[in-house]
Coordinates of C-alpha atoms in Angstrom, one line a residue:
Chain I
X1 CA -161.1 41.9 -80.4
X2 CA -163.7 43.9 -78.4
X3 CA -162.5 47.2 -79.7
X4 CA -161.6 48.4 -76.2
X5 CA -157.9 49.1 -75.8
X6 CA -155.9 49.3 -72.5
X7 CA -152.4 50.4 -71.9
X8 CA -150.0 49.3 -70.6
X9 CA -150.5 45.6 -70.7
X10 CA -148.2 44.9 -67.8
X11 CA -147.0 47.3 -65.0
X12 CA -144.6 46.5 -62.2
X13 CA -144.0 49.1 -59.6
X14 CA -143.1 49.4 -55.9
X15 CA -145.2 50.1 -52.9
X16 CA -146.0 53.7 -52.3
X17 CA -145.8 54.6 -55.9
X18 CA -148.5 56.1 -58.2
X19 CA -149.5 54.7 -61.6
X20 CA -152.0 55.6 -64.3
X21 CA -153.9 53.1 -66.4
X22 CA -155.4 54.2 -69.7
X23 CA -158.4 53.0 -71.6
X24 CA -159.9 53.8 -75.0
X25 CA -163.5 52.7 -75.4
X26 CA -165.1 51.3 -78.5
X27 CA -165.9 53.8 -81.1
X28 CA -169.2 55.5 -80.3
X29 CA -169.4 54.2 -76.7
X30 CA -170.0 56.9 -74.1
X31 CA -169.8 54.8 -71.0
X32 CA -166.5 53.6 -69.5
X33 CA -166.3 51.2 -66.5
X34 CA -163.3 50.1 -64.4
X35 CA -163.0 46.8 -62.6
X36 CA -160.4 45.2 -60.4
X37 CA -159.8 41.4 -60.4
X38 CA -157.4 40.0 -57.9
X39 CA -155.9 36.5 -58.3
X40 CA -158.7 33.9 -58.7
X41 CA -161.2 36.4 -57.5
X42 CA -164.4 37.8 -59.1
X43 CA -164.7 41.2 -60.7
X44 CA -165.0 44.2 -58.4
X45 CA -166.7 47.2 -60.0
X46 CA -164.8 50.4 -59.2
X47 CA -166.4 53.2 -61.1
X48 CA -168.3 54.2 -64.2
X49 CA -168.2 57.4 -66.3
X50 CA -170.7 58.5 -68.9
X51 CA -169.7 61.2 -71.4
X52 CA -167.2 62.7 -69.0
X53 CA -169.4 62.5 -65.9
X54 CA -169.2 60.1 -63.0
X55 CA -172.3 57.9 -63.2
X56 CA -171.8 55.1 -60.7
X57 CA -169.3 54.3 -58.0
X58 CA -168.4 50.9 -56.5
X59 CA -165.9 50.0 -53.8
X60 CA -163.3 52.3 -55.1
X61 CA -160.6 53.2 -52.5
X62 CA -159.9 56.8 -51.8
X63 CA -156.3 56.2 -53.1
X64 CA -157.8 55.5 -56.5
X65 CA -159.4 58.0 -58.8
X66 CA -160.5 58.1 -62.4
X67 CA -161.6 60.5 -65.1
X68 CA -163.0 60.5 -68.6
X69 CA -161.7 63.0 -71.0
X70 CA -163.6 64.9 -73.8
X71 CA -162.3 62.4 -76.4
X72 CA -163.9 59.7 -74.1
X73 CA -160.8 57.9 -73.2
X74 CA -160.4 57.2 -69.5
X75 CA -157.6 57.0 -67.0
X76 CA -157.5 55.2 -63.6
X77 CA -155.0 56.6 -61.2
X78 CA -153.8 54.5 -58.4
X79 CA -151.6 56.1 -55.7
X80 CA -149.8 55.1 -52.5
X81 CA -149.8 51.6 -53.9
X82 CA -149.9 48.6 -51.6
X83 CA -149.1 44.9 -52.2
X84 CA -152.8 44.2 -52.1
X85 CA -153.4 46.4 -55.1
X86 CA -151.7 43.8 -57.3
X87 CA -154.5 42.7 -59.7
X88 CA -155.8 42.7 -63.2
X89 CA -157.6 46.0 -64.0
X90 CA -160.2 45.8 -66.7
X91 CA -161.8 48.6 -68.5
X92 CA -165.1 48.1 -70.3
X93 CA -167.3 50.3 -72.5
X94 CA -170.9 50.3 -73.5
X95 CA -173.4 52.2 -75.7
X96 CA -175.7 54.7 -74.2
X97 CA -179.1 53.0 -74.4
X98 CA -180.3 49.9 -72.5
X99 CA -179.9 47.1 -72.7
X100 CA -176.2 47.9 -72.4
X101 CA -173.7 45.2 -73.1
X102 CA -170.3 45.9 -71.7
X103 CA -167.3 45.2 -74.0
X104 CA -164.1 44.5 -72.0
X105 CA -160.6 45.4 -72.8
X106 CA -157.7 42.9 -72.4
X107 CA -156.8 44.3 -69.0
X108 CA -153.7 45.8 -67.3
X109 CA -151.8 43.5 -65.0
X110 CA -150.4 45.5 -62.1
X111 CA -147.8 44.0 -59.9
X112 CA -146.8 45.9 -56.8
X113 CA -143.5 44.7 -55.2
Chain Q
X1 CA -178.8 46.6 -54.2
X2 CA -179.3 43.4 -56.0
X3 CA -176.8 40.8 -54.8
X4 CA -176.3 37.7 -56.9
X5 CA -175.5 34.1 -55.9
X6 CA -174.2 31.4 -58.2
X7 CA -172.8 27.9 -57.7
X8 CA -169.0 28.0 -57.3
X9 CA -168.3 25.3 -59.8
X10 CA -170.0 22.8 -62.2
X11 CA -168.8 19.9 -64.3
X12 CA -170.2 18.5 -67.4
X13 CA -169.3 16.5 -70.6
X14 CA -169.0 17.5 -74.2
X15 CA -172.4 17.4 -76.0
X16 CA -174.4 17.9 -72.9
X17 CA -176.7 20.9 -72.1
X18 CA -175.5 22.9 -69.1
X19 CA -177.8 25.1 -67.0
X20 CA -176.3 27.7 -64.6
X21 CA -178.6 29.4 -62.2
X22 CA -178.1 32.8 -60.6
X23 CA -180.2 34.0 -57.7
X24 CA -180.9 37.7 -57.3
X25 CA -183.6 38.1 -54.7
X26 CA -183.5 41.8 -54.5
X27 CA -183.6 42.6 -58.1
X28 CA -185.2 46.0 -58.9
X29 CA -187.7 46.9 -61.5
X30 CA -185.2 48.6 -63.8
X31 CA -182.5 45.9 -63.5
X32 CA -181.3 43.9 -66.5
X33 CA -179.7 40.5 -66.1
X34 CA -176.6 39.9 -68.1
X35 CA -174.2 36.9 -68.4
X36 CA -170.6 37.0 -69.2
X37 CA -167.9 34.4 -70.0
X38 CA -164.3 34.8 -68.9
X39 CA -161.2 32.8 -69.9
X40 CA -158.1 33.0 -67.8
X41 CA -156.3 36.4 -68.0
X42 CA -158.8 37.7 -70.5
X43 CA -161.6 40.3 -70.2
X44 CA -165.1 38.9 -69.8
X45 CA -167.1 38.5 -72.9
X46 CA -170.8 39.2 -73.2
X47 CA -173.0 36.2 -73.7
X48 CA -176.6 37.2 -73.3
X49 CA -178.9 39.7 -71.6
X50 CA -182.6 39.7 -70.7
X51 CA -185.2 41.4 -68.6
X52 CA -187.9 38.8 -68.4
X53 CA -189.2 35.5 -69.8
X54 CA -186.8 33.9 -72.3
X55 CA -184.1 35.2 -74.6
X56 CA -182.2 33.1 -77.1
X57 CA -179.2 33.9 -79.3
X58 CA -176.8 31.8 -81.3
X59 CA -174.8 30.7 -78.3
X60 CA -177.1 30.5 -75.3
X61 CA -180.6 30.9 -73.8
X62 CA -181.6 32.9 -70.8
X63 CA -184.6 31.9 -68.8
X64 CA -186.1 34.4 -66.3
X65 CA -189.2 33.5 -64.3
X66 CA -192.0 35.9 -63.7
X67 CA -190.8 37.0 -60.2
X68 CA -187.3 37.7 -61.7
X69 CA -185.6 36.5 -58.5
X70 CA -183.4 34.1 -60.4
X71 CA -182.2 33.5 -63.9
X72 CA -180.8 30.4 -65.7
X73 CA -178.2 30.5 -68.4
X74 CA -178.5 27.5 -70.7
X75 CA -175.6 26.4 -72.9
X76 CA -176.7 23.7 -75.5
X77 CA -174.3 21.0 -76.5
X78 CA -171.2 22.3 -74.7
X79 CA -167.7 21.6 -76.0
X80 CA -164.3 21.7 -74.3
X81 CA -163.9 25.4 -75.3
X82 CA -166.8 26.3 -73.1
X83 CA -164.6 25.6 -70.1
X84 CA -164.5 29.1 -68.4
X85 CA -165.9 31.2 -65.6
X86 CA -169.5 32.4 -66.1
X87 CA -170.7 35.6 -64.3
X88 CA -174.2 36.8 -63.7
X89 CA -174.5 40.6 -63.6
X90 CA -177.5 42.6 -62.4
X91 CA -177.3 46.3 -63.1
X92 CA -179.6 49.2 -63.4
X93 CA -179.6 50.7 -66.9
X94 CA -179.9 54.2 -65.7
X95 CA -179.4 55.6 -62.3
X96 CA -177.1 58.2 -60.7
X97 CA -176.8 55.9 -57.7
X98 CA -176.5 52.6 -59.5
X99 CA -173.9 50.1 -58.7
X100 CA -172.9 47.2 -60.8
X101 CA -172.6 43.9 -59.1
X102 CA -171.0 40.8 -60.6
X103 CA -171.8 37.5 -59.1
X104 CA -168.9 35.5 -57.7
X105 CA -168.8 33.4 -60.9
X106 CA -169.3 29.8 -61.7
X107 CA -166.3 27.8 -62.9
X108 CA -167.5 25.4 -65.6
X109 CA -165.3 22.5 -66.5
X110 CA -166.2 20.4 -69.6
X111 CA -164.7 17.0 -69.9
X112 CA -164.4 14.9 -73.1

């Protein structure tokens, strides 16, 4: 158990819909990262937050957005969903100082039908 | 941005030492090199991290040459449970413009 929690575990929705994925980092970790992993693909970094502020941005679509709240949990919002958005979405957290190991949650499996 | 290249797959046998190399020709001064292990439908798990020379922990060793353009993850005496995908990650520790790039991963298969 990494200490990172993600909800929901599974999500099935239709094209055009909007969903919110939630992540709670390990106790004490200020950084949260979001990744997308399509079937049999590698991990694509989406975005990183540090103590509520956006720190780094990857190939995140404009239809996707994220935020980190004062209690440090984070939400990833996916809108106007397309079939190609079906994937595993992982959240990870890390401590503040380098070297920074990332601890990954169990993931949310999103299926868009 | 540092882009990483790894072999797509590797096969080995139980009890052997396995070395997986990652190329990162454009690594920057502040980049750390980290390796992760991932089992199907699970989140990646941290294995080891280094900046230069050699790092060893209870599960693996990481060798980084002086030019830091590559790194090698060494798994001693592998077992069937080491069958997984191994990712090399190069990332800047601090930067407002940093990006985090995972390699494409190496699918390691261990046979009895």
